mmCIF file of N, CA and C in Angstrom:
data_model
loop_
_atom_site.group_PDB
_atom_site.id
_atom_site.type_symbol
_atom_site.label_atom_id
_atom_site.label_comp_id
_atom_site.label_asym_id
_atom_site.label_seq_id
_atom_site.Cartn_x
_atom_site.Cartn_y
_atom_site.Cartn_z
ATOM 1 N N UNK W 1 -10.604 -16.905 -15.532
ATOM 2 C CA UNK W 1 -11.229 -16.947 -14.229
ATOM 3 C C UNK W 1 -10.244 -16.515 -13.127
ATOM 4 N N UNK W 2 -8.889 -17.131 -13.547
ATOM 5 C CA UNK W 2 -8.457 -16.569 -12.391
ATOM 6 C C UNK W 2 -8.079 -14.927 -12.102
ATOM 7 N N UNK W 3 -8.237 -14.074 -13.674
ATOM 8 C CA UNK W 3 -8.217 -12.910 -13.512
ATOM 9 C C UNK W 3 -9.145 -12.100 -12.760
ATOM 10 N N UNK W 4 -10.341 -12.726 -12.733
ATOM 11 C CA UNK W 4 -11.556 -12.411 -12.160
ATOM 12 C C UNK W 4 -11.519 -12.569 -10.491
ATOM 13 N N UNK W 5 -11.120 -13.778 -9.903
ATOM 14 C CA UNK W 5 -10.798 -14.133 -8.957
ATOM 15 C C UNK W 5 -9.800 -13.072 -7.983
ATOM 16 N N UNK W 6 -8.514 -13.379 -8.919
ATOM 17 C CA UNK W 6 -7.591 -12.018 -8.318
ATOM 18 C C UNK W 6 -8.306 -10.170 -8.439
ATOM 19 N N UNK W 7 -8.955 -10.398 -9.121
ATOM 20 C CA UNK W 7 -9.449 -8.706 -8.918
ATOM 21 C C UNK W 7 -10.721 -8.585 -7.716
ATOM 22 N N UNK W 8 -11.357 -9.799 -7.694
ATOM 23 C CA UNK W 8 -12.182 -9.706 -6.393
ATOM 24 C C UNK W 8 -11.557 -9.573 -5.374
ATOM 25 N N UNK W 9 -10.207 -10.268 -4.865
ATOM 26 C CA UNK W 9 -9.873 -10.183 -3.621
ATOM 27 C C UNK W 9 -9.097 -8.939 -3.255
ATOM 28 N N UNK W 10 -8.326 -8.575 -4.188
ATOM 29 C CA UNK W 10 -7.860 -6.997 -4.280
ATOM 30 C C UNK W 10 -8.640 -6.251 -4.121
ATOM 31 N N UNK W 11 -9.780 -6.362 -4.859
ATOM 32 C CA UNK W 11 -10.928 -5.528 -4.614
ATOM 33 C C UNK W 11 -11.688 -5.462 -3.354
ATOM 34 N N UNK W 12 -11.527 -6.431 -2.763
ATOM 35 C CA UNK W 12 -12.285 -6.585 -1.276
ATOM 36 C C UNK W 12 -11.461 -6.019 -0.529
ATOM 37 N N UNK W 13 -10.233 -5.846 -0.540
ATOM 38 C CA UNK W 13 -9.161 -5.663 0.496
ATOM 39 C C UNK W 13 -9.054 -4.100 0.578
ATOM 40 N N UNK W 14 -8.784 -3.787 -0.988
ATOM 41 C CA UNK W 14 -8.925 -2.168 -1.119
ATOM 42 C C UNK W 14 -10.190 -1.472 -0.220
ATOM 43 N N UNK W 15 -11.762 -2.174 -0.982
ATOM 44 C CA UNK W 15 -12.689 -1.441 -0.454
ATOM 45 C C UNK W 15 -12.549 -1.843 1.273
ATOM 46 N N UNK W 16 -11.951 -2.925 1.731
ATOM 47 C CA UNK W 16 -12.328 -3.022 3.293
ATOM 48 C C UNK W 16 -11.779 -1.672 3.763
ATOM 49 N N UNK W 17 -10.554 -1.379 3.406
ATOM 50 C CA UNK W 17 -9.446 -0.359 3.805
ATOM 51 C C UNK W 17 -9.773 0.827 3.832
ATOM 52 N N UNK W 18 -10.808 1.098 2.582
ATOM 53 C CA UNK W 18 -11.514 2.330 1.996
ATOM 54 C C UNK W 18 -12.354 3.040 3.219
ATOM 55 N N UNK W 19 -13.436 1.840 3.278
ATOM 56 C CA UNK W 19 -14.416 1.785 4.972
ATOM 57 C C UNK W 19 -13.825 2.035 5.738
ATOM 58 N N UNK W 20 -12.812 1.346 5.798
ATOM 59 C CA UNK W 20 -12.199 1.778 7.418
ATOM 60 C C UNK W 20 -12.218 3.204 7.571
ATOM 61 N N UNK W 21 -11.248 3.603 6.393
ATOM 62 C CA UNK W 21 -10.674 4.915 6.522
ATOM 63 C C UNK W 21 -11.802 5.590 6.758
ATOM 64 N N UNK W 22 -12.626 5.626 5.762
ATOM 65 C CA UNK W 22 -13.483 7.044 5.491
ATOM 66 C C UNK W 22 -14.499 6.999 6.695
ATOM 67 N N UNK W 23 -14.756 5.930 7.701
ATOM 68 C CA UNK W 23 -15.887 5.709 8.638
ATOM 69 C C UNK W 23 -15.378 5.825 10.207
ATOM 70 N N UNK W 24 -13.364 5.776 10.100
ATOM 71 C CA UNK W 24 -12.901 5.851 11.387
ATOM 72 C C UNK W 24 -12.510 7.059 11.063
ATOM 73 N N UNK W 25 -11.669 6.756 12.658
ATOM 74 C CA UNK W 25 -10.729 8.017 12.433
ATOM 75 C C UNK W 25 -8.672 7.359 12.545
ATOM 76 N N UNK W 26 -8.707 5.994 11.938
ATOM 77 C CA UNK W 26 -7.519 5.731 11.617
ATOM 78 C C UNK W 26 -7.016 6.716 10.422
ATOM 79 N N UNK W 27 -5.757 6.340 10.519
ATOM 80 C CA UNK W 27 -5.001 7.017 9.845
ATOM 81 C C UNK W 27 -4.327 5.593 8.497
ATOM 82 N N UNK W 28 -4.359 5.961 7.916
ATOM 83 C CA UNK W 28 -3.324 4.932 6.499
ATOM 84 C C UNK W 28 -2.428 3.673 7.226
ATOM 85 N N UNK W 29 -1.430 4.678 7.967
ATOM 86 C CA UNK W 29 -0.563 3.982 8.671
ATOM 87 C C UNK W 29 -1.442 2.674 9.540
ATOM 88 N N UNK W 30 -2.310 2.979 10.021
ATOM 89 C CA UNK W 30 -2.945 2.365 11.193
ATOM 90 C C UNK W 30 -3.411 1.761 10.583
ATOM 91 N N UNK W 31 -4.327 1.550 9.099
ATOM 92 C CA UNK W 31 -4.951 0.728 8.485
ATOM 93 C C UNK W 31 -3.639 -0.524 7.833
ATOM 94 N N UNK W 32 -2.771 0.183 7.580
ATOM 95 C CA UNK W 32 -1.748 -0.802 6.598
ATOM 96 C C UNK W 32 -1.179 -1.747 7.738
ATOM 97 N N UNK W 33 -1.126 -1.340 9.395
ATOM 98 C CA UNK W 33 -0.733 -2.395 10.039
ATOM 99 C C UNK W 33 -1.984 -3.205 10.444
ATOM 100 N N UNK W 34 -2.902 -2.613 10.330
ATOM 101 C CA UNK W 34 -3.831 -4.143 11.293
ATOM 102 C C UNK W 34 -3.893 -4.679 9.864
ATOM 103 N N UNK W 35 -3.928 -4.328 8.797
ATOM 104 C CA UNK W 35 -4.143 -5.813 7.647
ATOM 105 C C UNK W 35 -2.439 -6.300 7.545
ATOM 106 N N UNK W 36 -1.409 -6.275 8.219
ATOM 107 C CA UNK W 36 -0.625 -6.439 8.364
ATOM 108 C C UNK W 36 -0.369 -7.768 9.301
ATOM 109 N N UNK W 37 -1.280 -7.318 10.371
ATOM 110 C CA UNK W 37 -1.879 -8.442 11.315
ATOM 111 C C UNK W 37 -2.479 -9.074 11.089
ATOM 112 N N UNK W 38 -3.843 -8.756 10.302
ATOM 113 C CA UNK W 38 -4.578 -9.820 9.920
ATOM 114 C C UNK W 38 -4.072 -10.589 9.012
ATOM 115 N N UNK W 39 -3.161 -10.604 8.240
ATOM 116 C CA UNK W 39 -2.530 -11.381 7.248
ATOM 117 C C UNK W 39 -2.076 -12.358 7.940
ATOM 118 N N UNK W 40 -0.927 -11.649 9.326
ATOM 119 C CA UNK W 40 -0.375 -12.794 10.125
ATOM 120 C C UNK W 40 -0.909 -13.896 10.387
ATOM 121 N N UNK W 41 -2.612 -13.347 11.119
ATOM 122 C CA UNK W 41 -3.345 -13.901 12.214
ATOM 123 C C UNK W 41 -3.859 -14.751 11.360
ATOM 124 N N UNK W 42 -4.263 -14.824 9.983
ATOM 125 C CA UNK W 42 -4.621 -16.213 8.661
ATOM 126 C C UNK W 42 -3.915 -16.865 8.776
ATOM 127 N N UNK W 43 -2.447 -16.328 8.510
ATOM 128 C CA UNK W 43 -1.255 -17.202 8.488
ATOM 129 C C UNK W 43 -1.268 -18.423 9.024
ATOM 130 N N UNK W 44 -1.575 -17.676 10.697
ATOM 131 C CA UNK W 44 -1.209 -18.685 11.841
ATOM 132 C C UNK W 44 -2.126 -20.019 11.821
ATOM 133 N N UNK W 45 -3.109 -19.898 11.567
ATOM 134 C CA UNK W 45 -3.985 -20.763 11.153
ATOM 135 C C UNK W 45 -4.369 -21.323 10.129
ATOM 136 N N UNK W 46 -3.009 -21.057 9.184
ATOM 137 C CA UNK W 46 -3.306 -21.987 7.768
ATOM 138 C C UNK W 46 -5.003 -21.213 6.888
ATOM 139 N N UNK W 47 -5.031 -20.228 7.375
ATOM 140 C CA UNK W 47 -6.324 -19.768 6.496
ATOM 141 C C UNK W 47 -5.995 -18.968 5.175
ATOM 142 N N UNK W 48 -4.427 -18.527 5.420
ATOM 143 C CA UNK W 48 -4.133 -17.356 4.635
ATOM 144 C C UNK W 48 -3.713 -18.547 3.428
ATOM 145 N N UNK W 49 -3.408 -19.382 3.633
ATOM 146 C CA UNK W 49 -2.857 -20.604 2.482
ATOM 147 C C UNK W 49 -4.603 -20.971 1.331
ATOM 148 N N UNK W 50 -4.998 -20.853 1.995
ATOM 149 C CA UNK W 50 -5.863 -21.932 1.650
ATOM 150 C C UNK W 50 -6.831 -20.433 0.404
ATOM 151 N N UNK W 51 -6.930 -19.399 0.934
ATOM 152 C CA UNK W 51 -6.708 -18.017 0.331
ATOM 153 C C UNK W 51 -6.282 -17.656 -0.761
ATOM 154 N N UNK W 52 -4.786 -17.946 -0.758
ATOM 155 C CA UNK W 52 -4.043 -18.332 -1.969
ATOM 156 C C UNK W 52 -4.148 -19.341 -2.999
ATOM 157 N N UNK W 53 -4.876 -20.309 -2.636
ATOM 158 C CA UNK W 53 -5.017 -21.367 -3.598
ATOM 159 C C UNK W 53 -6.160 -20.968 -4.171
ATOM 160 N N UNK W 54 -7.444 -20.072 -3.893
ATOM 161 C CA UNK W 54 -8.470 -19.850 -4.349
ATOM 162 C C UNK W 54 -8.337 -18.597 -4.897
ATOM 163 N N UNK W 55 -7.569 -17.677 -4.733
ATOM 164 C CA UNK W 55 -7.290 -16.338 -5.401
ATOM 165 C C UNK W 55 -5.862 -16.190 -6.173
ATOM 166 N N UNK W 56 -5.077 -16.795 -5.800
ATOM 167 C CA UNK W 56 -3.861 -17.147 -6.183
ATOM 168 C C UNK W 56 -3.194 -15.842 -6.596
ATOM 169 N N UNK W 57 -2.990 -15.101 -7.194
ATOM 170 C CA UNK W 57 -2.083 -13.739 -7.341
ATOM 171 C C UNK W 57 -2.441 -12.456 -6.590
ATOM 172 N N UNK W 58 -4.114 -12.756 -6.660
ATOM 173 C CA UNK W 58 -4.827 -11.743 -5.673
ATOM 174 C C UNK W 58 -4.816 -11.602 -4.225
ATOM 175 N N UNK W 59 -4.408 -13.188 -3.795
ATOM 176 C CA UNK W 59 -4.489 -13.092 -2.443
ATOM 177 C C UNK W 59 -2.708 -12.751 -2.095
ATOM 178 N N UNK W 60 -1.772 -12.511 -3.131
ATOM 179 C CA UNK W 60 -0.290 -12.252 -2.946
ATOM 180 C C UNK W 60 0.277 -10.815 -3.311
ATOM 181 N N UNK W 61 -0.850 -10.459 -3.690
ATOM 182 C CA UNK W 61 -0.299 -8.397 -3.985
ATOM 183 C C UNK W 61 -0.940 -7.689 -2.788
ATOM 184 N N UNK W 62 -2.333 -7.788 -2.206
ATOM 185 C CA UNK W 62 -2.046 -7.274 -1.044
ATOM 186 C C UNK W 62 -1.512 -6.940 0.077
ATOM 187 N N UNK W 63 -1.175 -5.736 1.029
ATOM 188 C CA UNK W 63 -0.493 -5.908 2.187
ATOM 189 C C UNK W 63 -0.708 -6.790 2.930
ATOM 190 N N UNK W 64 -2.026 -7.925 2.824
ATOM 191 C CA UNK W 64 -2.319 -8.758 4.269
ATOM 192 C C UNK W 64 -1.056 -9.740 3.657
ATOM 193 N N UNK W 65 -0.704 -9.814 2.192
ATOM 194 C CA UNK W 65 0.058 -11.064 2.026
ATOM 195 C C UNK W 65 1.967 -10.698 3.222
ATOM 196 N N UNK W 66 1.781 -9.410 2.800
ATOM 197 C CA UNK W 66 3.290 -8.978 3.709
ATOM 198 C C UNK W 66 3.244 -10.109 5.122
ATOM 199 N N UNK W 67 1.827 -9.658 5.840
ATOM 200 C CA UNK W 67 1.854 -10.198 7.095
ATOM 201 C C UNK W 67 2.095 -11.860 6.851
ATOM 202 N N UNK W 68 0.898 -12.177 5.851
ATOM 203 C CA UNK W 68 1.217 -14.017 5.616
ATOM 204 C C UNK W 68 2.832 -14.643 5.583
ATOM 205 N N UNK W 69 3.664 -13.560 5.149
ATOM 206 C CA UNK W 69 5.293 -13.663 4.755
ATOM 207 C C UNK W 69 5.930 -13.949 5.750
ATOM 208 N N UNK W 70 5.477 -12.332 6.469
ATOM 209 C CA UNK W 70 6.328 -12.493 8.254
ATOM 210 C C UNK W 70 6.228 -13.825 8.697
ATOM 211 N N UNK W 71 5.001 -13.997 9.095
ATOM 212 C CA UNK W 71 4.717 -15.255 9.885
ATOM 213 C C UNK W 71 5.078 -16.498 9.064
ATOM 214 N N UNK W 72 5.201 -16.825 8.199
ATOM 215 C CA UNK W 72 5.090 -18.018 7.281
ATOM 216 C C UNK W 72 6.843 -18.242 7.541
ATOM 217 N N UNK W 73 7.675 -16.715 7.050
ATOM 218 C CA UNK W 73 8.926 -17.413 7.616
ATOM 219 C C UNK W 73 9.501 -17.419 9.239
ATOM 220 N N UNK W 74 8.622 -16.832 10.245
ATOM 221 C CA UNK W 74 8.938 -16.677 11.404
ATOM 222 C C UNK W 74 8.611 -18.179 11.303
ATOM 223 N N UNK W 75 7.351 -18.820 11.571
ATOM 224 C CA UNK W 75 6.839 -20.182 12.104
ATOM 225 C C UNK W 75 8.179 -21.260 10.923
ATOM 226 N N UNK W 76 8.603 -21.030 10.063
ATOM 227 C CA UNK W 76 9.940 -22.063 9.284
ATOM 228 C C UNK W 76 10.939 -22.238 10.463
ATOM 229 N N UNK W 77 11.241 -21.030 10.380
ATOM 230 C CA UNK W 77 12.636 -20.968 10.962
ATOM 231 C C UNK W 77 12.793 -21.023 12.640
ATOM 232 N N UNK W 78 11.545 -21.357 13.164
ATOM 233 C CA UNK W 78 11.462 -21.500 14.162
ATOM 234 C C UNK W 78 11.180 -23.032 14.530
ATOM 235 N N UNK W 79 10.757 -23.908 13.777
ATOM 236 C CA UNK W 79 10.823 -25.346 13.848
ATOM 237 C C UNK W 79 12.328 -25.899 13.285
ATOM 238 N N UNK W 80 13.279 -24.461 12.543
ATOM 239 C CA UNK W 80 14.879 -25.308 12.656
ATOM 240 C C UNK W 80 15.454 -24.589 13.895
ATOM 241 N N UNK W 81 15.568 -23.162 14.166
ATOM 242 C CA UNK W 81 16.075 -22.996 15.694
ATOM 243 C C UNK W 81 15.642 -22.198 16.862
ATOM 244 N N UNK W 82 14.244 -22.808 16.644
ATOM 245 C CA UNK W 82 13.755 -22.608 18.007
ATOM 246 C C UNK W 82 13.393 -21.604 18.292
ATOM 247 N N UNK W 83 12.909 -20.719 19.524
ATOM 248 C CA UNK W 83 12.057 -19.148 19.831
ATOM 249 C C UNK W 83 13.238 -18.623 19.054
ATOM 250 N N UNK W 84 14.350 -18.815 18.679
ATOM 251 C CA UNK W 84 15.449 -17.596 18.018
ATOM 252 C C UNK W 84 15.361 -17.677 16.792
ATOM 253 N N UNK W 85 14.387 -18.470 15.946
ATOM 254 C CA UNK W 85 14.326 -18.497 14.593
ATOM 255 C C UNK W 85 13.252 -17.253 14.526
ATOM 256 N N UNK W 86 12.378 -17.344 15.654
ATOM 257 C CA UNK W 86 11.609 -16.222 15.262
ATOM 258 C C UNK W 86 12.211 -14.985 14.488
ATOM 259 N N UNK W 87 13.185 -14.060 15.290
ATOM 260 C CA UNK W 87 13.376 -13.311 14.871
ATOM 261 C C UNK W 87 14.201 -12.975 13.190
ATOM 262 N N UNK W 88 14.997 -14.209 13.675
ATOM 263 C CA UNK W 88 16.164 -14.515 12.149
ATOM 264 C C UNK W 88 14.690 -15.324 11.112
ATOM 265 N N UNK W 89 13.759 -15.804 10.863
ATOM 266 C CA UNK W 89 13.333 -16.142 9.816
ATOM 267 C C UNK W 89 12.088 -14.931 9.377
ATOM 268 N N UNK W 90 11.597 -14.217 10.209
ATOM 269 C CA UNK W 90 10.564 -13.166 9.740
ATOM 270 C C UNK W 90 10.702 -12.867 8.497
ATOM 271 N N UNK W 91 11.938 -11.831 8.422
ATOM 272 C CA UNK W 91 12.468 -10.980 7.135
ATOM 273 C C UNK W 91 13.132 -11.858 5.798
ATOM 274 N N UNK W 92 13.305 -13.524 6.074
ATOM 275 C CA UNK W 92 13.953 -14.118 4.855
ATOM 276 C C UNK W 92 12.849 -13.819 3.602
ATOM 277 N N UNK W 93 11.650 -14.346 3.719
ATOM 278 C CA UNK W 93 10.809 -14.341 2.640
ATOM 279 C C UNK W 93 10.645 -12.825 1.662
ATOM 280 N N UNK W 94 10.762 -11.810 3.098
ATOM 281 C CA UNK W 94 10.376 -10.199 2.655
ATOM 282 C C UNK W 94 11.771 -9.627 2.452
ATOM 283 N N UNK W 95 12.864 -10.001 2.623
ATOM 284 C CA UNK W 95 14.095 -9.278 2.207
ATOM 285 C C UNK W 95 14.140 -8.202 1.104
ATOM 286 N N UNK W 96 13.969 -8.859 0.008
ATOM 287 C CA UNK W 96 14.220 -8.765 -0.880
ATOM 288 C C UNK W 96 13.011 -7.076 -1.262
ATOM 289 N N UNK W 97 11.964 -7.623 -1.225
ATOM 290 C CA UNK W 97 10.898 -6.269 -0.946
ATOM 291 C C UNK W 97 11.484 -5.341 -0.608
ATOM 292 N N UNK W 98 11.822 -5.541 1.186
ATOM 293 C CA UNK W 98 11.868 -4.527 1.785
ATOM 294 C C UNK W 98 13.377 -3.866 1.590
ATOM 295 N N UNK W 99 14.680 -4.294 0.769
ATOM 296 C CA UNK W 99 15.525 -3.984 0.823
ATOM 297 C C UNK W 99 15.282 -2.851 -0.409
ATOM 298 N N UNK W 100 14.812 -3.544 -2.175
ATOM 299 C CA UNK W 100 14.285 -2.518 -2.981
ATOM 300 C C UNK W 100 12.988 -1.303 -2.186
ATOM 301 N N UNK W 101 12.553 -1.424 -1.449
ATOM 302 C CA UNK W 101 11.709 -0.528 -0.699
ATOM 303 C C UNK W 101 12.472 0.739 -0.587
ATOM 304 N N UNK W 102 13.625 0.263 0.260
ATOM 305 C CA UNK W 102 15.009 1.296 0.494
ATOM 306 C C UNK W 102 15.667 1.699 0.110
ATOM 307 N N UNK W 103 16.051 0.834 -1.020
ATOM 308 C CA UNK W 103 16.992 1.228 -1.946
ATOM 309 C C UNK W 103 16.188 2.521 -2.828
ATOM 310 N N UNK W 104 14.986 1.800 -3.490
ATOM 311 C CA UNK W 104 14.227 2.993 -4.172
ATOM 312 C C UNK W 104 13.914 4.031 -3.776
ATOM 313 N N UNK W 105 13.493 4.743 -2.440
ATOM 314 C CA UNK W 105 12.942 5.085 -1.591
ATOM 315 C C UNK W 105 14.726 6.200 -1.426
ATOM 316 N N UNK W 106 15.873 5.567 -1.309
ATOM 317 C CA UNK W 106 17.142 6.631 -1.234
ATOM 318 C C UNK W 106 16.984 7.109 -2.479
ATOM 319 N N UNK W 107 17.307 6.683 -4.055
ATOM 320 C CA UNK W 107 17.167 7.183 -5.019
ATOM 321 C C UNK W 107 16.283 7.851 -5.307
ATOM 322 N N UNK W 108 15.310 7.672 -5.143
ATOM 323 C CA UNK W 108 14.060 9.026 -5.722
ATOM 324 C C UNK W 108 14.342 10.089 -4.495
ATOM 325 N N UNK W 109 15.452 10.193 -3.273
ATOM 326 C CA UNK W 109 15.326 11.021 -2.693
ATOM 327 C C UNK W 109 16.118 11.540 -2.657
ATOM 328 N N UNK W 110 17.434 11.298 -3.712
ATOM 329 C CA UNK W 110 18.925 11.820 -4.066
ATOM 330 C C UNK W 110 18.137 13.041 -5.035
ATOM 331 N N UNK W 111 17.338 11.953 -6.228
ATOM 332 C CA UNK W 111 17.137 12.550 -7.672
ATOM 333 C C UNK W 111 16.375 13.628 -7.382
ATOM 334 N N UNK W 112 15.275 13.886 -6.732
ATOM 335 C CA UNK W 112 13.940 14.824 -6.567
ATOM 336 C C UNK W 112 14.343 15.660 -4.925
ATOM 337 N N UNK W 113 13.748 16.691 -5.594
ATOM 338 C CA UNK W 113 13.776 17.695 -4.212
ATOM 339 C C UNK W 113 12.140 17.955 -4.010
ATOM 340 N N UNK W 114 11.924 18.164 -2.632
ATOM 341 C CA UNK W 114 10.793 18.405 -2.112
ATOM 342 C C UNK W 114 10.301 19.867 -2.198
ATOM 343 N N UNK W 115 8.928 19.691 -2.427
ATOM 344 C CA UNK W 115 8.450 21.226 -2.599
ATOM 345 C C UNK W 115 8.302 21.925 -1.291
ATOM 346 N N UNK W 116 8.778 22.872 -1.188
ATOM 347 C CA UNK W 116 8.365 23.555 -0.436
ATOM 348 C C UNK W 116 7.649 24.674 -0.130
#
């Protein structure tokens, strides 16, 4: 069940993204940040938790989960130091992501040349 579970919510997230695209005139970029936001904006309200307990892997591979991250460690580290945790706790949870992001992201761009 819970395989079932996690492929619905992936699946909802993909097709929301799908709509967007094909019915606006956003661009990828523009779609990957507002579910970026909306992840936050659950966050903030304990909705994005409660998400996770009912989808549990599904509701943690999407991009909205990136946003749940930001905020989840901004709002930590801001009840130990204050409006300045904001900035220092955002990136603890996503470090690690976003550092292999970069790292991978230099290597496939040492190894491969672009077509031109």
């Amino acid at each position: 069940m819970n395989y079932i579970m996690a492929f619905l919510f992936s699946g909802l997230v993909c097709f929301l993204a799908q709509m967007i695209y094909d019915n606006s005139k956003l661009t990828p970029g523009h779609i990957t940040s507002l579910f970026v936001v909306i992840g936050s904006f659950l966050d903030l309200f304990h909705i994005y938790d409660k998400l996770i307990e009912i989808f549990h892997a599904g509701a943690l591979i999407p991009i909205t989960s990136f946003g749940h991250s930001l905020m989840h460690g901004a709002m930590a580290a801001t009840k130990q130091y204050g409006i300045f945790g904001i900035a220092m706790g955002m990136f603890d949870l996503t470090a690690a992501g976003i550092t292999a992001a970069i790292l991978f992201g230099f290597l496939v761009a040492i190894i491969f040349k672009p077509k031109s």
